[in-house]
Coordinates of C-alpha atoms and ligand atoms in Angstrom, one line a residue:
X336 CA 54.0 10.8 -1.5
X337 CA 51.1 9.2 -3.2
X338 CA 49.2 10.7 -6.1
X339 CA 45.8 12.2 -5.4
X340 CA 42.8 10.0 -6.5
X341 CA 41.9 12.2 -9.5
X342 CA 39.4 9.7 -10.8
X343 CA 37.1 10.2 -7.7
X344 CA 37.7 13.9 -7.7
X345 CA 36.8 14.1 -11.4
X346 CA 33.7 12.0 -10.9
X347 CA 32.6 14.7 -8.4
X348 CA 33.0 17.3 -11.1
X349 CA 30.8 15.4 -13.6
X350 CA 27.9 17.9 -13.4
X351 CA 30.2 20.8 -14.0
X352 CA 32.0 19.0 -16.8
X353 CA 28.7 18.3 -18.6
X354 CA 27.5 21.9 -18.0
X355 CA 30.8 23.3 -19.6
X356 CA 30.6 20.9 -22.5
X357 CA 27.0 21.6 -23.3
X358 CA 27.5 25.3 -23.1
X359 CA 30.4 25.1 -25.4
X360 CA 28.6 22.7 -27.7
X361 CA 25.7 25.3 -28.1
X362 CA 28.2 28.0 -29.0
X363 CA 30.8 26.5 -31.4
X364 CA 33.4 28.8 -32.9
X365 CA 35.5 28.3 -36.0
X366 CA 39.3 28.4 -36.3
X367 CA 40.9 31.6 -34.8
X368 CA 37.4 32.9 -33.9
X369 CA 37.2 31.1 -30.5
X370 CA 36.8 34.3 -28.4
X371 CA 33.8 33.2 -26.3
X372 CA 35.4 29.8 -25.6
X373 CA 38.7 31.4 -24.8
X374 CA 36.9 33.9 -22.5
X375 CA 35.3 31.1 -20.6
X376 CA 38.6 29.3 -20.2
X377 CA 40.5 32.4 -19.2
X378 CA 37.9 33.5 -16.6
X379 CA 37.7 30.0 -15.1
X380 CA 41.5 29.6 -14.9
X381 CA 42.0 33.1 -13.4
X382 CA 39.5 32.3 -10.7
X383 CA 41.4 29.1 -9.9
X384 CA 44.6 31.1 -9.3
X385 CA 46.4 30.5 -12.6
X386 CA 48.5 33.2 -14.2
X387 CA 46.6 33.7 -17.5
X388 CA 47.6 35.1 -20.8
X389 CA 45.0 35.6 -23.6
X390 CA 45.4 36.4 -27.3
X391 CA 48.3 34.0 -27.6
X392 CA 48.3 32.8 -31.2
X393 CA 45.3 35.1 -31.9
X394 CA 42.7 33.4 -29.7
X395 CA 44.7 31.0 -27.6
X396 CA 44.9 31.0 -23.8
X397 CA 48.1 30.1 -21.8
X398 CA 47.7 29.5 -18.0
X399 CA 50.4 28.8 -15.5
X400 CA 50.0 27.2 -12.1
X401 CA 52.9 27.5 -9.7
X402 CA 53.4 24.4 -7.7
X403 CA 54.2 24.7 -4.0
X404 CA 57.6 23.1 -4.4
X405 CA 60.3 23.8 -7.1
X406 CA 60.4 21.5 -10.1
X407 CA 59.9 21.4 -13.9
X408 CA 56.9 22.4 -15.8
X409 CA 54.4 20.0 -17.4
X410 CA 52.2 21.2 -20.3
X411 CA 48.6 20.1 -20.9
X412 CA 46.8 21.1 -24.1
X413 CA 43.1 21.3 -25.1
X414 CA 42.0 22.5 -28.5
X415 CA 38.9 24.7 -28.8
X416 CA 37.7 25.0 -32.4
X417 CA 34.6 23.7 -34.1
X418 CA 33.9 22.8 -37.7
X419 CA 31.9 24.4 -40.6
X420 CA 29.2 21.7 -40.4
X421 CA 25.4 22.1 -40.0
X422 CA 24.5 19.9 -36.9
X423 CA 21.8 17.4 -37.3
X424 CA 20.7 16.8 -33.8
X425 CA 17.6 17.0 -31.6
X426 CA 19.6 17.3 -28.4
X427 CA 18.7 20.2 -26.2
X428 CA 22.4 21.3 -26.3
X429 CA 22.6 21.3 -30.1
X430 CA 24.6 24.1 -31.8
X431 CA 22.8 27.4 -31.8
X432 CA 25.1 28.7 -34.6
X433 CA 23.9 27.8 -38.1
X434 CA 26.5 26.0 -40.1
X435 CA 29.0 25.6 -37.2
X436 CA 29.3 22.6 -35.0
X437 CA 31.5 20.8 -32.5
X438 CA 31.8 17.6 -34.6
X439 CA 35.2 16.5 -33.3
X440 CA 34.7 16.7 -29.6
X441 CA 36.8 19.8 -28.9
X442 CA 34.0 21.1 -26.7
X443 CA 34.7 18.0 -24.5
X444 CA 38.5 18.7 -24.6
X445 CA 38.0 22.3 -23.3
X446 CA 35.7 21.0 -20.5
X447 CA 38.2 18.2 -19.6
X448 CA 41.0 20.8 -19.6
X449 CA 39.1 23.1 -17.2
X450 CA 38.3 20.2 -14.9
X451 CA 41.9 19.0 -14.9
X452 CA 42.9 22.6 -14.1
X453 CA 40.5 22.7 -11.3
X454 CA 41.8 19.5 -9.6
X455 CA 45.5 20.5 -10.1
X456 CA 44.9 23.9 -8.6
X457 CA 43.4 22.3 -5.5
X458 CA 46.6 20.3 -5.1
X459 CA 49.0 23.1 -6.1
X460 CA 50.7 23.3 -2.7
X461 CA 51.8 19.6 -3.0
X462 CA 53.0 19.8 -6.6
X463 CA 56.8 19.7 -7.1
X464 CA 56.7 21.8 -10.2
X465 CA 54.4 23.9 -12.4
X466 CA 51.5 23.1 -14.7
X467 CA 51.2 25.0 -18.0
X468 CA 47.8 24.8 -19.8
X469 CA 47.4 25.7 -23.5
X470 CA 43.9 26.2 -24.7
X471 CA 44.6 26.2 -28.4
X472 CA 42.7 27.6 -31.4
X473 CA 42.5 26.3 -34.9
X474 CA 43.4 22.6 -34.7
X475 CA 41.1 21.6 -37.5
X476 CA 42.6 23.7 -40.3
X477 CA 46.0 23.5 -38.6
X478 CA 48.0 26.5 -37.7
X479 CA 46.8 27.0 -34.1
X480 CA 49.7 25.2 -32.4
X481 CA 52.2 26.9 -34.6
X482 CA 50.6 30.3 -33.9
X483 CA 50.7 29.7 -30.1
X484 CA 54.3 28.6 -30.2
X485 CA 55.3 31.6 -32.4
X486 CA 53.7 33.8 -29.7
X487 CA 55.9 32.3 -27.0
X488 CA 53.5 29.7 -25.5
X489 CA 56.5 27.3 -24.9
X490 CA 59.0 30.0 -24.0
X491 CA 58.5 31.0 -20.4
X492 CA 58.6 28.5 -18.8
X493 CA 59.6 25.9 -21.4
X494 CA 57.8 22.7 -20.4
X495 CA 59.8 19.5 -19.8
X496 CA 57.0 17.3 -21.1
X497 CA 53.5 17.7 -22.8
X498 CA 50.4 15.7 -22.6
X499 CA 47.1 15.9 -24.6
X500 CA 44.2 13.7 -25.5
X501 CA 41.5 13.3 -28.1
X502 CA 38.0 11.9 -27.5
X503 CA 37.7 9.1 -30.0
X504 CA 34.3 7.6 -31.0
X505 CA 35.6 4.6 -32.8
X506 CA 37.0 3.4 -29.4
X507 CA 34.4 2.2 -26.9
X508 CA 33.7 4.6 -24.1
X509 CA 36.4 4.5 -21.4
X510 CA 39.1 2.7 -23.4
X511 CA 42.4 4.5 -23.5
X512 CA 45.3 4.3 -25.9
X513 CA 48.5 5.8 -24.5
X514 CA 51.3 4.3 -26.5
X515 CA 54.8 5.2 -27.7
X516 CA 55.6 5.7 -31.4
X517 CA 53.4 6.8 -34.3
X518 CA 49.8 7.6 -33.5
X519 CA 48.6 10.1 -36.2
X520 CA 49.9 10.8 -39.6
X521 CA 51.6 13.9 -41.1
X522 CA 49.2 15.8 -43.4
X523 CA 50.0 17.9 -46.4
X524 CA 47.5 19.8 -48.7
X525 CA 48.2 19.6 -52.4
X526 CA 47.0 22.2 -54.9
X527 CA 47.8 21.3 -58.5
X528 CA 46.9 23.4 -61.6
X529 CA 47.3 21.7 -64.9
X530 CA 47.6 24.2 -67.7
X531 CA 46.9 23.5 -71.4
X532 CA 45.6 25.7 -74.2
X533 CA 41.9 26.2 -74.4
X534 CA 39.9 26.3 -77.6
X535 CA 36.8 25.2 -79.6
X536 CA 35.5 21.8 -78.7
X537 CA 35.4 20.9 -82.4
X538 CA 39.1 21.8 -83.0
X539 CA 41.1 19.7 -80.5
X540 CA 44.1 19.7 -82.7
X541 CA 44.5 23.5 -82.1
X542 CA 44.5 23.0 -78.3
X543 CA 46.1 21.3 -75.4
X544 CA 43.2 19.8 -73.5
X545 CA 43.8 20.3 -69.8
X546 CA 41.1 17.7 -69.0
X547 CA 42.7 15.0 -71.1
X548 CA 46.0 15.7 -69.5
X549 CA 44.4 15.6 -66.0
X550 CA 43.0 12.2 -66.8
X551 CA 46.5 10.8 -67.4
X552 CA 47.8 12.7 -64.4
X553 CA 45.2 11.1 -62.1
X554 CA 46.0 7.6 -63.2
X555 CA 49.7 8.1 -63.0
X556 CA 49.4 9.4 -59.4
X557 CA 47.6 6.2 -58.4
X558 CA 50.9 4.3 -59.0
X559 CA 52.8 6.3 -56.3
X560 CA 51.5 4.5 -53.3
X561 CA 51.0 1.2 -55.1
X562 CA 54.4 1.1 -56.9
X563 CA 56.8 3.5 -55.2
X564 CA 56.2 3.3 -51.5
X565 CA 57.6 0.3 -49.6
X566 CA 54.7 -2.0 -48.9
X567 CA 55.8 -2.2 -45.3
X568 CA 55.3 1.5 -45.0
X569 CA 52.2 3.6 -44.9
X570 CA 51.0 6.4 -47.1
X571 CA 47.9 7.9 -48.6
X572 CA 47.6 10.1 -51.6
X573 CA 44.0 11.3 -52.2
X574 CA 42.9 13.8 -54.8
X575 CA 39.7 15.2 -53.4
X576 CA 38.6 17.8 -55.9
X577 CA 38.9 18.2 -59.7
X578 CA 37.6 21.4 -61.2
X579 CA 37.9 22.3 -64.9
X580 CA 35.9 23.3 -67.9
X581 CA 33.1 25.8 -68.5
X582 CA 30.9 24.5 -71.4
X583 CA 30.2 21.4 -73.5
X584 CA 31.9 22.9 -76.6
X585 CA 34.9 24.5 -75.0
X586 CA 38.2 22.7 -74.4
X587 CA 39.4 23.6 -70.9
X588 CA 42.6 25.6 -70.6
X589 CA 43.2 24.7 -66.9
X590 CA 42.1 22.2 -64.4
X591 CA 42.6 22.6 -60.6
X592 CA 43.0 19.7 -58.3
X593 CA 43.2 19.5 -54.5
X594 CA 44.3 16.6 -52.5
X595 CA 46.1 15.4 -49.4
X596 CA 49.2 13.3 -48.6
X597 CA 49.3 11.4 -45.3
X598 CA 52.5 9.7 -44.1
X599 CA 54.2 8.7 -40.8
X600 CA 57.9 8.8 -41.9
X601 CA 59.6 11.9 -43.3
X602 CA 61.4 9.6 -45.8
X603 CA 58.1 8.2 -47.2
X604 CA 56.7 11.7 -47.4
X605 CA 59.7 12.7 -49.4
X606 CA 59.3 9.7 -51.7
X607 CA 55.6 10.6 -52.3
X608 CA 56.3 14.3 -53.0
X609 CA 59.3 13.6 -55.2
X610 CA 57.4 11.0 -57.3
X611 CA 54.4 13.4 -57.5
X612 CA 56.7 16.1 -59.1
X613 CA 58.4 13.6 -61.4
X614 CA 55.1 12.3 -62.7
X615 CA 53.6 15.7 -63.1
X616 CA 56.8 16.8 -65.0
X617 CA 56.6 13.8 -67.3
X618 CA 52.9 13.6 -68.0
X619 CA 52.3 17.3 -68.6
X620 CA 55.5 17.7 -70.7
X621 CA 54.7 14.6 -72.8
X622 CA 51.2 16.1 -73.6
X623 CA 52.4 19.6 -74.2
X624 CA 51.0 21.0 -71.0
X625 CA 52.5 22.5 -67.9
X626 CA 51.5 22.6 -64.2
X627 CA 52.0 24.3 -60.9
X628 CA 52.2 22.4 -57.6
X629 CA 51.7 23.9 -54.2
X630 CA 52.4 21.7 -51.1
X631 CA 51.3 23.0 -47.8
X632 CA 52.3 21.0 -44.7
X633 CA 49.4 21.1 -42.1
X634 CA 51.0 19.1 -39.4
X635 CA 53.9 16.6 -38.9
X636 CA 53.1 13.1 -37.6
X637 CA 52.2 12.6 -33.9
X638 CA 54.9 10.3 -32.7
X639 CA 54.8 9.7 -29.0
X640 CA 57.9 9.9 -26.9
X641 CA 58.7 6.6 -25.1
X642 CA 59.3 8.1 -21.7
X643 CA 56.3 10.5 -21.8
X644 CA 54.2 7.6 -23.0
X645 CA 55.3 5.4 -20.1
X646 CA 54.0 8.1 -17.7
X647 CA 50.8 8.5 -19.7
X648 CA 50.2 4.7 -19.8
X649 CA 50.8 4.4 -16.0
X650 CA 48.4 7.3 -15.5
X651 CA 45.8 5.6 -17.7
X652 CA 46.1 2.3 -15.8
X653 CA 45.6 4.2 -12.6
X654 CA 42.5 6.0 -13.9
X655 CA 40.7 3.2 -15.9
X656 CA 42.5 0.0 -15.0
X657 CA 44.9 -2.0 -17.1
X658 CA 42.2 -3.9 -19.0
X659 CA 40.9 -0.7 -20.6
X660 CA 44.3 0.5 -21.8
X661 CA 45.2 -1.0 -25.1
X662 CA 47.5 -0.4 -28.1
X663 CA 45.6 0.6 -31.2
X664 CA 46.9 0.9 -34.8
X665 CA 48.0 4.4 -35.8
X666 CA 45.4 6.6 -37.5
X667 CA 45.8 8.3 -40.9
X668 CA 44.2 11.5 -39.6
X669 CA 46.5 14.3 -38.4
X670 CA 46.7 16.5 -35.3
X671 CA 48.8 19.6 -34.8
X672 CA 49.6 18.4 -31.2
X673 CA 52.6 17.1 -33.1
X674 CA 54.0 20.7 -33.2
X675 CA 54.5 20.4 -29.4
X676 CA 55.9 16.9 -29.7
X677 CA 58.5 18.2 -32.1
X678 CA 59.8 20.5 -29.5
X679 CA 59.3 18.7 -26.1
X680 CA 58.9 15.1 -25.2
X681 CA 55.1 14.5 -25.5
X682 CA 52.4 11.9 -25.4
X683 CA 49.0 12.3 -27.1
X684 CA 46.3 9.9 -25.8
X685 CA 43.1 8.7 -27.3
X686 CA 40.1 8.3 -25.0
X687 CA 37.3 6.1 -26.3
X688 CA 34.0 8.1 -26.3
X689 CA 31.8 5.9 -28.5
X690 CA 28.7 4.2 -27.2
X691 CA 26.7 2.3 -29.8
X692 CA 24.1 1.3 -27.3
X693 CA 23.2 5.0 -26.8
X694 CA 23.6 5.8 -30.5
X695 CA 26.6 7.9 -29.7
X696 CA 29.0 6.4 -32.3
X697 CA 28.8 8.6 -35.4
X698 CA 32.2 9.3 -36.8
X699 CA 34.1 12.5 -36.1
X700 CA 33.3 15.4 -38.5
X701 CA 29.8 13.8 -39.1
X702 CA 26.7 16.2 -38.7
X703 CA 25.3 13.7 -36.2
X704 CA 28.5 13.4 -34.2
X705 CA 28.0 13.2 -30.4
X706 CA 29.9 11.4 -27.7
X707 CA 29.3 9.6 -24.4
X708 CA 29.7 12.4 -21.8
X709 CA 30.3 9.8 -19.0
X710 CA 33.9 9.7 -20.2
X711 CA 34.6 13.4 -19.4
X712 CA 35.7 12.8 -15.9
X713 CA 38.0 10.1 -17.1
X714 CA 39.6 12.6 -19.5
X715 CA 40.1 15.1 -16.7
X716 CA 41.6 12.4 -14.4
X717 CA 43.9 11.2 -17.2
X718 CA 45.4 14.7 -17.8
X719 CA 45.7 15.6 -14.1
X720 CA 47.2 12.2 -13.2
X721 CA 49.7 12.3 -16.0
X722 CA 50.8 15.8 -15.0
X723 CA 51.1 15.1 -11.3
X724 CA 52.8 11.7 -11.9
X725 CA 55.5 13.4 -14.1
X726 CA 56.2 16.0 -11.4
X727 CA 56.2 13.5 -8.6
X728 CA 58.4 10.9 -10.4
X729 CA 60.8 13.7 -11.3
X730 CA 61.0 14.9 -7.7
X731 CA 61.6 11.4 -6.5
X732 CA 64.4 10.8 -9.1
X733 CA 66.0 14.1 -8.1
X734 CA 65.9 13.4 -4.4
X735 CA 67.3 9.9 -5.0
X736 CA 70.2 11.2 -7.0
X737 CA 70.9 13.9 -4.4
X738 CA 70.9 11.2 -1.7
X739 CA 73.2 9.0 -3.6
X740 CA 75.7 11.9 -4.2
X741 CA 75.8 12.8 -0.5
X742 CA 78.6 11.1 1.5
Ligands
LIG597 ZN1 38.6 17.0 -36.2
LIG598 ZN1 40.0 17.0 -33.3

């Protein structure tokens, strides 16, 4: 059995894809508030014949398509949430919600997911297995994948493999990365409070100046990546906010810092967090201060499974041709698709969506972010092809092993 030509089928859905994407772009919704988006997904999927569950992980949607022949279940995921950014755009489809914007391309992901769902539903009778769609809330702040999993999204049926993709503006439109191994980093949020003893700005000897302590803490932390992490490994430790003090003549009692740690390997993450504690212990104690540290893991690293990546890569070659499929260095951003990858073999792909010639190359999370909509059919074809290829390859392997066992 040959795989359907999902690229041509998706090209025929281009108008619908753009209509969905622009509608969603005009009506962006923040983390765990994606009710309108989820409603559109649920209605569309139900009409296509999917078994639909809503309210999974608060605002998530799970939809199951039964294939015409028995087989495993393949999972496809699209994230739905927007960002608290005021859009700067003259496009007719610009956000109609002040201060909220699809600045990461998740509007495109939802449209792509719905188009892939449309095509797979048309071929349901031929599919040797099932397709499970997850339309996920709250990717940006993290927590959406975990919430859906906690609500049983992977429980019945449990998928044998998972695929997802992210539109990526720093890749030229139509390029695809579908590679085994690390793709996106693990992310942790740090909250540190340095606690001294406040007092009069003219009497420092009666105080413990939390701002002076923080100065030493900040320079000590810079040595973790440069002096403690193996140079062959990768890590980032960024302190993004420092807040302390209230007046020119008052010595601050506390200073609050927020930051993030990005790593690929659990061992490197452990090294960074251990050194962080050791330095905070030493510097604050040495200066007569104290501290509290709160570490909140947002997402583990996206590390693509070799076998799942092989299928994704073959699907990508079929959809865009081998020349457009390339390895790219891992990214330090994070993605909670990794929560699925922790539980089932998975591959997360990047689909180039930047087009400098059309001015569609602003970075993600930028108020002028927009992407080249001509890649939407490619995205839909990638997901549908990867899903169908997994099911067909599996059916072929099963029938071969049954043939070889028969006398
Ligand atoms: Zn984002
Ligand atoms: Zn994103």
